[in-house]
mmCIF file of C-alpha atoms in Angstrom:
data_model
loop_
_atom_site.group_PDB
_atom_site.id
_atom_site.type_symbol
_atom_site.label_atom_id
_atom_site.label_comp_id
_atom_site.label_asym_id
_atom_site.label_seq_id
_atom_site.Cartn_x
_atom_site.Cartn_y
_atom_site.Cartn_z
ATOM 1 C CA UNK A 80 0.001 -0.042 -0.365
ATOM 2 C CA UNK A 81 1.214 3.329 -0.865
ATOM 3 C CA UNK A 82 2.278 5.650 2.687
ATOM 4 C CA UNK A 83 1.035 9.392 2.145
ATOM 5 C CA UNK A 84 3.751 10.527 4.506
ATOM 6 C CA UNK A 85 6.087 10.445 2.178
ATOM 7 C CA UNK A 86 7.079 13.154 -0.577
ATOM 8 C CA UNK A 87 9.343 12.752 -3.697
ATOM 9 C CA UNK A 88 12.281 13.684 -1.782
ATOM 10 C CA UNK A 89 11.960 11.370 0.623
ATOM 11 C CA UNK A 90 11.732 8.408 -2.151
ATOM 12 C CA UNK A 91 14.292 10.248 -3.743
ATOM 13 C CA UNK A 92 16.762 10.027 -0.266
ATOM 14 C CA UNK A 93 15.169 6.443 0.579
ATOM 15 C CA UNK A 94 17.595 5.263 -3.136
ATOM 16 C CA UNK A 95 20.114 6.759 -1.622
ATOM 17 C CA UNK A 96 20.390 5.617 1.575
ATOM 18 C CA UNK A 97 19.708 2.158 0.259
ATOM 19 C CA UNK A 98 22.566 2.031 -1.955
ATOM 20 C CA UNK A 99 24.699 2.554 1.065
ATOM 21 C CA UNK A 100 23.648 -0.137 3.239
ATOM 22 C CA UNK A 101 23.680 -2.477 0.293
ATOM 23 C CA UNK A 102 27.385 -1.235 -0.738
ATOM 24 C CA UNK A 103 28.592 -0.571 2.669
ATOM 25 C CA UNK A 104 26.941 -2.570 5.158
ATOM 26 C CA UNK A 105 25.089 -5.735 4.038
ATOM 27 C CA UNK A 106 28.840 -7.537 2.151
ATOM 28 C CA UNK A 107 29.823 -7.297 5.840
ATOM 29 C CA UNK A 108 26.750 -8.348 7.471
ATOM 30 C CA UNK A 109 27.713 -12.094 7.713
ATOM 31 C CA UNK A 110 31.175 -11.632 9.292
ATOM 32 C CA UNK A 111 30.564 -8.721 11.063
ATOM 33 C CA UNK A 112 28.094 -11.827 12.835
ATOM 34 C CA UNK A 113 30.502 -13.857 12.995
ATOM 35 C CA UNK A 114 32.610 -11.498 15.464
ATOM 36 C CA UNK A 115 29.577 -10.095 17.058
ATOM 37 C CA UNK A 116 29.543 -6.993 16.948
ATOM 38 C CA UNK A 117 30.309 -4.594 13.747
ATOM 39 C CA UNK A 118 33.547 -2.058 12.724
ATOM 40 C CA UNK A 119 33.650 0.960 14.409
ATOM 41 C CA UNK A 120 34.644 2.453 10.769
ATOM 42 C CA UNK A 121 31.148 1.736 9.693
ATOM 43 C CA UNK A 122 30.034 4.841 11.087
ATOM 44 C CA UNK A 123 32.618 6.911 10.501
ATOM 45 C CA UNK A 124 31.585 5.687 6.818
ATOM 46 C CA UNK A 125 27.441 6.329 8.203
ATOM 47 C CA UNK A 126 28.936 9.823 9.071
ATOM 48 C CA UNK A 127 30.852 11.079 5.837
ATOM 49 C CA UNK A 128 27.309 10.003 3.934
ATOM 50 C CA UNK A 129 25.834 12.739 6.143
ATOM 51 C CA UNK A 130 23.890 9.569 7.775
ATOM 52 C CA UNK A 131 24.040 10.303 11.698
ATOM 53 C CA UNK A 132 22.401 12.973 13.249
ATOM 54 C CA UNK A 133 20.688 14.214 10.050
ATOM 55 C CA UNK A 134 18.762 16.460 12.772
ATOM 56 C CA UNK A 135 21.927 17.665 14.300
ATOM 57 C CA UNK A 136 22.452 21.831 13.547
ATOM 58 C CA UNK A 137 24.946 22.964 11.167
ATOM 59 C CA UNK A 138 27.780 24.284 13.375
ATOM 60 C CA UNK A 139 27.908 20.603 14.686
ATOM 61 C CA UNK A 140 28.355 19.228 11.458
ATOM 62 C CA UNK A 141 24.835 17.960 10.698
ATOM 63 C CA UNK A 142 22.232 18.980 7.473
ATOM 64 C CA UNK A 143 20.064 20.328 10.538
ATOM 65 C CA UNK A 144 16.673 17.816 8.919
ATOM 66 C CA UNK A 145 14.052 18.558 11.400
ATOM 67 C CA UNK A 146 11.474 16.195 9.329
ATOM 68 C CA UNK A 147 11.856 12.925 11.176
ATOM 69 C CA UNK A 148 10.402 11.247 8.497
ATOM 70 C CA UNK A 149 14.419 10.859 6.594
ATOM 71 C CA UNK A 150 15.188 9.549 10.106
ATOM 72 C CA UNK A 151 12.275 7.001 10.049
ATOM 73 C CA UNK A 152 13.987 6.173 6.618
ATOM 74 C CA UNK A 153 17.730 5.386 7.241
ATOM 75 C CA UNK A 154 16.243 2.972 10.673
ATOM 76 C CA UNK A 155 13.982 0.533 7.027
ATOM 77 C CA UNK A 156 16.899 0.284 4.723
ATOM 78 C CA UNK A 157 19.281 -0.701 7.604
ATOM 79 C CA UNK A 158 17.275 -3.138 8.667
ATOM 80 C CA UNK A 159 16.057 -4.150 4.652
ATOM 81 C CA UNK A 160 19.231 -4.191 3.359
ATOM 82 C CA UNK A 161 21.542 -3.844 5.876
ATOM 83 C CA UNK A 162 22.085 -4.906 8.617
ATOM 84 C CA UNK A 163 20.189 -4.184 12.188
ATOM 85 C CA UNK A 164 22.796 -5.150 13.786
ATOM 86 C CA UNK A 165 24.264 -1.414 13.026
ATOM 87 C CA UNK A 166 22.327 0.700 15.826
ATOM 88 C CA UNK A 167 22.565 3.245 14.476
ATOM 89 C CA UNK A 168 19.060 3.686 15.314
ATOM 90 C CA UNK A 169 21.022 3.729 18.964
ATOM 91 C CA UNK A 170 23.142 5.859 18.102
ATOM 92 C CA UNK A 171 21.428 8.710 16.601
ATOM 93 C CA UNK A 172 17.464 8.345 17.769
ATOM 94 C CA UNK A 173 18.098 6.976 20.737
ATOM 95 C CA UNK A 174 20.997 8.343 22.950
ATOM 96 C CA UNK A 175 22.005 11.719 20.957
ATOM 97 C CA UNK A 176 19.056 13.178 21.816
ATOM 98 C CA UNK A 177 19.680 13.274 25.340
ATOM 99 C CA UNK A 178 22.772 15.315 24.737
ATOM 100 C CA UNK A 179 21.336 18.305 22.466
ATOM 101 C CA UNK A 180 18.395 18.281 24.762
ATOM 102 C CA UNK A 181 19.934 18.378 28.146
ATOM 103 C CA UNK A 182 23.771 19.367 27.264
ATOM 104 C CA UNK A 183 25.156 22.846 27.788
ATOM 105 C CA UNK A 184 26.691 24.320 24.806
ATOM 106 C CA UNK A 185 29.993 23.294 25.825
ATOM 107 C CA UNK A 186 29.024 20.001 26.420
ATOM 108 C CA UNK A 187 27.490 19.742 22.648
ATOM 109 C CA UNK A 188 30.258 21.428 21.149
ATOM 110 C CA UNK A 189 32.878 18.930 22.183
ATOM 111 C CA UNK A 190 30.227 16.068 21.477
ATOM 112 C CA UNK A 191 28.126 16.429 18.665
ATOM 113 C CA UNK A 192 30.440 17.015 16.151
ATOM 114 C CA UNK A 193 32.144 13.360 16.411
ATOM 115 C CA UNK A 194 28.831 11.700 16.768
ATOM 116 C CA UNK A 195 27.817 13.507 13.181
ATOM 117 C CA UNK A 196 30.884 12.490 11.900
ATOM 118 C CA UNK A 197 31.008 8.904 13.260
ATOM 119 C CA UNK A 198 34.117 9.314 15.577
ATOM 120 C CA UNK A 199 32.060 9.002 18.390
ATOM 121 C CA UNK A 200 29.636 5.682 19.444
ATOM 122 C CA UNK A 201 27.191 6.519 22.019
ATOM 123 C CA UNK A 202 25.763 3.735 23.971
ATOM 124 C CA UNK A 203 22.814 4.724 26.745
ATOM 125 C CA UNK A 204 23.327 2.131 30.461
ATOM 126 C CA UNK A 205 20.396 1.888 32.089
ATOM 127 C CA UNK A 206 19.572 -1.712 32.603
ATOM 128 C CA UNK A 207 20.851 -2.967 35.822
ATOM 129 C CA UNK A 208 20.922 -6.885 37.290
ATOM 130 C CA UNK A 209 18.051 -6.028 39.034
ATOM 131 C CA UNK A 210 16.719 -3.103 37.606
ATOM 132 C CA UNK A 211 15.117 -3.291 34.179
ATOM 133 C CA UNK A 212 11.681 -1.719 33.620
ATOM 134 C CA UNK A 213 11.607 -0.698 36.885
ATOM 135 C CA UNK A 214 14.754 1.922 37.006
ATOM 136 C CA UNK A 215 13.102 3.078 40.802
ATOM 137 C CA UNK A 216 14.892 0.053 41.552
ATOM 138 C CA UNK A 217 18.462 1.647 40.526
ATOM 139 C CA UNK A 218 21.447 0.563 42.765
ATOM 140 C CA UNK A 219 24.179 1.801 40.985
ATOM 141 C CA UNK A 220 25.394 5.394 43.023
ATOM 142 C CA UNK A 221 26.867 8.785 42.477
ATOM 143 C CA UNK A 222 28.190 10.418 45.165
ATOM 144 C CA UNK A 223 29.357 14.624 44.555
ATOM 145 C CA UNK A 224 32.897 14.684 46.095
ATOM 146 C CA UNK A 225 34.428 17.944 45.266
ATOM 147 C CA UNK A 226 33.854 19.035 41.430
ATOM 148 C CA UNK A 227 33.851 15.435 40.448
ATOM 149 C CA UNK A 228 30.604 12.645 41.197
ATOM 150 C CA UNK A 229 31.773 9.436 42.268
ATOM 151 C CA UNK A 230 30.738 6.215 40.841
ATOM 152 C CA UNK A 231 29.949 2.899 41.340
ATOM 153 C CA UNK A 232 27.695 0.060 40.414
ATOM 154 C CA UNK A 233 26.908 -2.043 37.531
ATOM 155 C CA UNK A 234 24.933 -2.103 34.083
ATOM 156 C CA UNK A 235 24.040 -5.230 31.720
ATOM 157 C CA UNK A 236 22.397 -5.931 28.285
ATOM 158 C CA UNK A 237 24.047 -2.513 27.112
ATOM 159 C CA UNK A 238 23.747 -2.452 23.230
ATOM 160 C CA UNK A 239 27.333 -0.673 22.137
ATOM 161 C CA UNK A 240 28.687 -1.701 24.676
ATOM 162 C CA UNK A 241 31.740 -3.080 23.105
ATOM 163 C CA UNK A 242 31.982 -0.430 20.531
ATOM 164 C CA UNK A 243 30.870 3.027 23.056
ATOM 165 C CA UNK A 244 33.308 6.018 23.283
ATOM 166 C CA UNK A 245 30.642 7.916 25.266
ATOM 167 C CA UNK A 246 28.145 6.527 27.980
ATOM 168 C CA UNK A 247 25.372 7.920 29.605
ATOM 169 C CA UNK A 248 24.670 6.543 32.476
ATOM 170 C CA UNK A 249 21.671 6.921 34.644
ATOM 171 C CA UNK A 250 22.854 6.346 38.502
ATOM 172 C CA UNK A 251 20.998 7.011 42.148
ATOM 173 C CA UNK A 252 22.000 10.628 43.422
ATOM 174 C CA UNK A 253 19.507 10.494 46.180
ATOM 175 C CA UNK A 254 19.621 7.628 48.010
ATOM 176 C CA UNK A 255 16.541 8.476 49.925
ATOM 177 C CA UNK A 256 14.211 10.013 47.001
ATOM 178 C CA UNK A 257 13.042 6.566 44.405
ATOM 179 C CA UNK A 258 13.028 8.640 41.655
ATOM 180 C CA UNK A 259 16.733 10.644 42.592
ATOM 181 C CA UNK A 260 18.670 9.382 40.157
ATOM 182 C CA UNK A 261 21.228 11.547 37.526
ATOM 183 C CA UNK A 262 22.650 11.001 34.205
ATOM 184 C CA UNK A 263 26.512 10.804 33.662
ATOM 185 C CA UNK A 264 28.273 11.655 30.630
ATOM 186 C CA UNK A 265 30.869 8.905 31.419
ATOM 187 C CA UNK A 266 33.873 8.664 28.085
ATOM 188 C CA UNK A 267 36.463 5.079 27.319
ATOM 189 C CA UNK A 268 39.166 5.410 29.392
ATOM 190 C CA UNK A 269 38.194 7.094 32.173
ATOM 191 C CA UNK A 270 39.458 5.095 35.592
ATOM 192 C CA UNK A 271 37.508 2.723 36.600
ATOM 193 C CA UNK A 272 35.422 2.332 33.919
ATOM 194 C CA UNK A 273 35.558 -1.049 32.693
ATOM 195 C CA UNK A 274 33.466 -3.552 29.810
ATOM 196 C CA UNK A 275 32.486 -6.966 30.776
ATOM 197 C CA UNK A 276 32.134 -9.995 28.223
ATOM 198 C CA UNK A 277 30.278 -9.719 25.091
ATOM 199 C CA UNK A 278 27.285 -11.447 26.160
ATOM 200 C CA UNK A 279 25.951 -13.798 23.323
ATOM 201 C CA UNK A 280 21.800 -13.449 22.768
ATOM 202 C CA UNK A 281 19.332 -15.189 20.992
ATOM 203 C CA UNK A 282 19.307 -13.068 18.179
ATOM 204 C CA UNK A 283 21.090 -9.506 16.909
ATOM 205 C CA UNK A 284 24.218 -11.618 16.082
ATOM 206 C CA UNK A 285 26.191 -8.463 14.930
ATOM 207 C CA UNK A 286 25.263 -5.631 18.054
ATOM 208 C CA UNK A 287 27.296 -6.407 20.667
ATOM 209 C CA UNK A 288 25.543 -6.142 24.221
ATOM 210 C CA UNK A 289 27.848 -6.067 27.222
ATOM 211 C CA UNK A 290 28.037 -5.667 31.044
ATOM 212 C CA UNK A 291 29.994 -2.556 32.087
ATOM 213 C CA UNK A 292 31.517 -1.633 35.331
ATOM 214 C CA UNK A 293 32.277 1.517 37.385
ATOM 215 C CA UNK A 294 34.075 1.166 40.313
ATOM 216 C CA UNK A 295 35.120 4.776 42.233
ATOM 217 C CA UNK A 296 34.800 6.706 38.814
ATOM 218 C CA UNK A 297 35.544 10.357 39.062
ATOM 219 C CA UNK A 298 32.909 11.724 36.417
ATOM 220 C CA UNK A 299 33.764 15.486 36.280
ATOM 221 C CA UNK A 300 30.196 17.946 37.113
ATOM 222 C CA UNK A 301 30.956 19.015 34.119
ATOM 223 C CA UNK A 302 29.960 15.328 33.163
ATOM 224 C CA UNK A 303 26.288 15.567 34.321
ATOM 225 C CA UNK A 304 23.893 16.405 31.725
ATOM 226 C CA UNK A 305 21.336 18.227 33.590
ATOM 227 C CA UNK A 306 20.133 18.678 36.652
ATOM 228 C CA UNK A 307 21.379 15.344 38.305
ATOM 229 C CA UNK A 308 18.364 14.796 40.716
ATOM 230 C CA UNK A 309 15.583 14.838 37.751
ATOM 231 C CA UNK A 310 16.888 12.060 35.768
ATOM 232 C CA UNK A 311 14.117 9.644 35.788
ATOM 233 C CA UNK A 312 11.564 12.443 34.763
ATOM 234 C CA UNK A 313 14.397 13.379 31.273
ATOM 235 C CA UNK A 314 14.208 9.571 31.429
ATOM 236 C CA UNK A 315 10.481 9.135 31.005
ATOM 237 C CA UNK A 316 10.784 12.186 28.434
ATOM 238 C CA UNK A 317 12.219 10.668 25.665
ATOM 239 C CA UNK A 318 10.478 7.505 25.861
ATOM 240 C CA UNK A 319 8.075 8.756 23.546
ATOM 241 C CA UNK A 320 10.658 8.713 20.921
ATOM 242 C CA UNK A 321 12.564 5.544 22.043
ATOM 243 C CA UNK A 322 9.254 3.375 21.225
ATOM 244 C CA UNK A 323 8.534 4.959 18.190
ATOM 245 C CA UNK A 324 11.695 4.324 16.782
ATOM 246 C CA UNK A 325 10.983 0.454 18.018
ATOM 247 C CA UNK A 326 7.934 0.419 16.393
ATOM 248 C CA UNK A 327 9.411 1.625 13.348
ATOM 249 C CA UNK A 328 12.040 -1.090 13.589
ATOM 250 C CA UNK A 329 9.369 -3.647 13.834
ATOM 251 C CA UNK A 330 7.569 -2.737 11.285
ATOM 252 C CA UNK A 331 10.912 -2.836 8.959
ATOM 253 C CA UNK A 332 11.408 -6.685 10.063
ATOM 254 C CA UNK A 333 8.249 -8.019 9.363
ATOM 255 C CA UNK A 334 8.096 -6.334 6.365
ATOM 256 C CA UNK A 335 11.009 -7.764 5.059
ATOM 257 C CA UNK A 336 10.533 -11.618 6.282
ATOM 258 C CA UNK A 337 6.929 -10.835 4.476
ATOM 259 C CA UNK A 338 8.603 -9.451 1.018
ATOM 260 C CA UNK A 339 11.340 -13.004 1.183
ATOM 261 C CA UNK A 340 8.157 -15.293 2.172
ATOM 262 C CA UNK A 341 6.303 -14.162 -0.684
ATOM 263 C CA UNK A 342 8.996 -14.658 -3.418
ATOM 264 C CA UNK A 343 9.679 -17.880 -1.692
ATOM 265 C CA UNK A 344 6.143 -19.087 -1.919
ATOM 266 C CA UNK A 345 5.861 -18.163 -5.005
ATOM 267 C CA UNK A 346 9.011 -19.899 -6.069
ATOM 268 C CA UNK A 347 9.122 -23.209 -3.864
ATOM 269 C CA UNK A 348 6.778 -26.350 -5.505
ATOM 270 C CA UNK A 349 5.339 -28.509 -3.787
ATOM 271 C CA UNK A 350 2.961 -31.422 -5.339
ATOM 272 C CA UNK A 351 3.470 -29.761 -8.724
ATOM 273 C CA UNK A 352 2.643 -26.740 -8.130
ATOM 274 C CA UNK A 353 3.994 -23.272 -6.364
ATOM 275 C CA UNK A 354 3.242 -23.642 -2.493
ATOM 276 C CA UNK A 355 1.426 -20.466 -2.038
ATOM 277 C CA UNK A 356 -0.804 -21.595 -4.373
ATOM 278 C CA UNK A 357 -2.418 -23.703 -1.673
ATOM 279 C CA UNK A 358 -5.434 -21.834 0.342
ATOM 280 C CA UNK A 359 -3.723 -22.085 3.655
ATOM 281 C CA UNK A 360 -0.726 -20.717 2.340
ATOM 282 C CA UNK A 361 -2.612 -18.378 0.263
ATOM 283 C CA UNK A 362 -4.774 -16.913 3.552
ATOM 284 C CA UNK A 363 -1.804 -16.553 5.893
ATOM 285 C CA UNK A 364 -0.215 -14.785 3.119
ATOM 286 C CA UNK A 365 -3.331 -12.233 2.598
ATOM 287 C CA UNK A 366 -3.935 -11.944 6.628
ATOM 288 C CA UNK A 367 -0.229 -10.631 7.416
ATOM 289 C CA UNK A 368 -0.716 -8.310 4.148
ATOM 290 C CA UNK A 369 -3.421 -6.751 5.836
ATOM 291 C CA UNK A 370 -2.275 -6.395 9.322
ATOM 292 C CA UNK A 371 1.182 -5.209 7.886
ATOM 293 C CA UNK A 372 -0.555 -2.465 6.217
ATOM 294 C CA UNK A 373 -3.198 -1.103 8.959
ATOM 295 C CA UNK A 374 -0.632 -1.015 11.739
ATOM 296 C CA UNK A 375 2.024 0.261 9.340
ATOM 297 C CA UNK A 376 -0.190 3.087 8.819
ATOM 298 C CA UNK A 377 -0.554 3.945 12.040
ATOM 299 C CA UNK A 378 3.245 3.948 12.980
ATOM 300 C CA UNK A 379 3.372 6.744 10.210
ATOM 301 C CA UNK A 380 0.671 8.564 12.052
ATOM 302 C CA UNK A 381 2.552 8.408 15.336
ATOM 303 C CA UNK A 382 5.674 9.725 13.038
ATOM 304 C CA UNK A 383 3.495 12.778 12.216
ATOM 305 C CA UNK A 384 2.362 13.249 15.496
ATOM 306 C CA UNK A 385 6.129 13.106 16.764
ATOM 307 C CA UNK A 386 7.519 15.558 14.417
ATOM 308 C CA UNK A 387 4.575 18.048 15.170
ATOM 309 C CA UNK A 388 5.435 17.108 19.083
ATOM 310 C CA UNK A 389 2.243 16.159 20.030
ATOM 311 C CA UNK A 390 3.058 12.091 20.326
ATOM 312 C CA UNK A 391 1.483 11.061 24.130
ATOM 313 C CA UNK A 392 3.141 8.362 25.990
ATOM 314 C CA UNK A 393 0.015 6.391 25.722
ATOM 315 C CA UNK A 394 0.261 6.531 21.521
ATOM 316 C CA UNK A 395 3.679 5.322 22.039
ATOM 317 C CA UNK A 396 3.184 2.232 23.547
ATOM 318 C CA UNK A 397 0.369 1.691 21.694
ATOM 319 C CA UNK A 398 2.485 1.964 18.857
ATOM 320 C CA UNK A 399 5.109 -0.218 20.211
ATOM 321 C CA UNK A 400 2.698 -2.553 21.421
ATOM 322 C CA UNK A 401 0.681 -3.463 18.804
ATOM 323 C CA UNK A 402 4.653 -3.473 16.258
ATOM 324 C CA UNK A 403 6.213 -5.556 17.729
ATOM 325 C CA UNK A 404 3.408 -8.445 18.604
ATOM 326 C CA UNK A 405 2.629 -8.066 14.777
ATOM 327 C CA UNK A 406 5.870 -9.134 13.966
ATOM 328 C CA UNK A 407 6.820 -11.815 16.004
ATOM 329 C CA UNK A 408 3.252 -13.294 14.478
ATOM 330 C CA UNK A 409 4.924 -12.383 10.994
ATOM 331 C CA UNK A 410 8.125 -13.691 11.565
ATOM 332 C CA UNK A 411 7.100 -16.900 13.448
ATOM 333 C CA UNK A 412 4.182 -17.664 10.138
ATOM 334 C CA UNK A 413 7.101 -16.621 7.611
ATOM 335 C CA UNK A 414 9.081 -19.598 8.576
ATOM 336 C CA UNK A 415 6.139 -21.644 8.900
ATOM 337 C CA UNK A 416 5.846 -20.986 5.491
ATOM 338 C CA UNK A 417 9.617 -21.210 4.238
ATOM 339 C CA UNK A 418 9.138 -24.967 6.006
ATOM 340 C CA UNK A 419 13.032 -26.871 6.634
ATOM 341 C CA UNK A 420 14.522 -23.799 5.300
ATOM 342 C CA UNK A 421 13.279 -21.446 6.796
ATOM 343 C CA UNK A 422 15.522 -23.062 9.983
ATOM 344 C CA UNK A 423 18.646 -22.742 8.101
ATOM 345 C CA UNK A 424 21.053 -20.173 8.917
ATOM 346 C CA UNK A 425 21.684 -19.178 5.422
ATOM 347 C CA UNK A 426 17.875 -18.444 5.484
ATOM 348 C CA UNK A 427 17.608 -14.638 6.291
ATOM 349 C CA UNK A 428 14.066 -15.456 7.418
ATOM 350 C CA UNK A 429 15.427 -17.613 10.252
ATOM 351 C CA UNK A 430 17.430 -14.624 11.515
ATOM 352 C CA UNK A 431 15.027 -12.294 11.464
ATOM 353 C CA UNK A 432 12.588 -14.523 13.433
ATOM 354 C CA UNK A 433 15.277 -14.600 16.360
ATOM 355 C CA UNK A 434 16.347 -10.962 15.571
ATOM 356 C CA UNK A 435 12.862 -10.922 16.192
ATOM 357 C CA UNK A 436 11.760 -11.554 19.526
ATOM 358 C CA UNK A 437 13.427 -9.052 22.097
ATOM 359 C CA UNK A 438 11.526 -6.673 19.934
ATOM 360 C CA UNK A 439 8.403 -7.321 23.174
ATOM 361 C CA UNK A 440 10.837 -7.009 25.515
ATOM 362 C CA UNK A 441 13.367 -3.790 25.442
ATOM 363 C CA UNK A 442 12.122 -0.065 24.775
ATOM 364 C CA UNK A 443 9.300 -1.649 27.730
ATOM 365 C CA UNK A 444 7.898 -4.766 27.582
ATOM 366 C CA UNK A 445 4.555 -6.153 26.216
ATOM 367 C CA UNK A 446 3.287 -6.391 29.751
ATOM 368 C CA UNK A 447 4.420 -2.689 30.113
ATOM 369 C CA UNK A 448 2.700 -0.876 27.102
ATOM 370 C CA UNK A 449 -0.188 -2.731 28.047
ATOM 371 C CA UNK A 450 -0.100 -1.433 31.235
ATOM 372 C CA UNK A 451 0.196 2.412 29.892
ATOM 373 C CA UNK A 452 -2.346 2.045 27.329
ATOM 374 C CA UNK A 453 -4.651 0.279 30.758
ATOM 375 C CA UNK A 454 -3.825 3.420 32.956
ATOM 376 C CA UNK A 455 -4.407 6.268 30.299
ATOM 377 C CA UNK A 456 -8.202 4.808 30.154
ATOM 378 C CA UNK A 457 -8.195 5.436 33.632
ATOM 379 C CA UNK A 458 -7.806 1.804 34.632
ATOM 380 C CA UNK A 459 -5.559 1.957 37.598
ATOM 381 C CA UNK A 460 -5.378 -0.598 40.534
ATOM 382 C CA UNK A 461 -4.244 1.367 42.461
ATOM 383 C CA UNK A 462 -6.590 4.273 42.082
ATOM 384 C CA UNK A 463 -9.608 1.248 41.985
ATOM 385 C CA UNK A 464 -8.915 0.207 45.200
#
């Protein structure tokens, strides 16, 4: 179905982006999956192509494009024609906005140019072994000592944990206040900052996920983002955008699996005819096509709301819930339609299936999304008792 949110300039941009991922990313994808991370140099290549932080102002080396649809296209084309483990979306759309939105002019001048060029790779560290979606359970601590904050604790499941030059670390700054959290810019090479092992995962083989450890790390006061006691509210402020980015990725993954499967069922034959000609296959493909078109339309609508700064937390949760659940259903059905071939690593649908499973967990699990939506309806158990 034609997507009405895009203009001719968007489609021209899409063609350019697609060629970049086909040429610069896809040929290396298998090697990256085997080594467990992408090469740092791909960030510089993307920076040279103008694909990092397209929204950043010209003073930082960016294009100053405020239209988020261009970032949406980059996310979609990377998944369709590049490598999902190249976490360009995390770098440009999840972490860098914290620096741009909360940073001082000095912090932005120091950090953003490197992010635009790809010389600085970003990560954000919130999750801990004992605290996932519930940030109030965070145990990592930061204590002010003179003109430095002393950081102690550990984080886990950190995307870009091995590659990152700069990590935004969330830490508790007010021990007796549930939401008293600060955000700290921790740079590679700071004494006491150590990277643990790269964690092995079910999917996303080329995306490095790591443990991070902070042992008496002295973080200068100049490396604090915003108010050191308001980090929880900052995290909440950026969640809608994070969930929209996740939804865009889920839809791109589901659409890719569908496209591969359509080609497969048209070509693969059983009992003397293409398997796509059997009613069960035909009905399965038809159901997926209808759902993909319907939910893609909703995701695109949320993109337009986001551009207008009108995307609510409830709508972002709906968007993330529906798209991630659909991605799971579609990739599962596509593996089934591939038959035994769908279980083989050489077929991309197998990898898409594995990659999709985490979509219902990260950026807020399915259960958390339902809780947010339910509370928005006034169905809050704390208030209804």
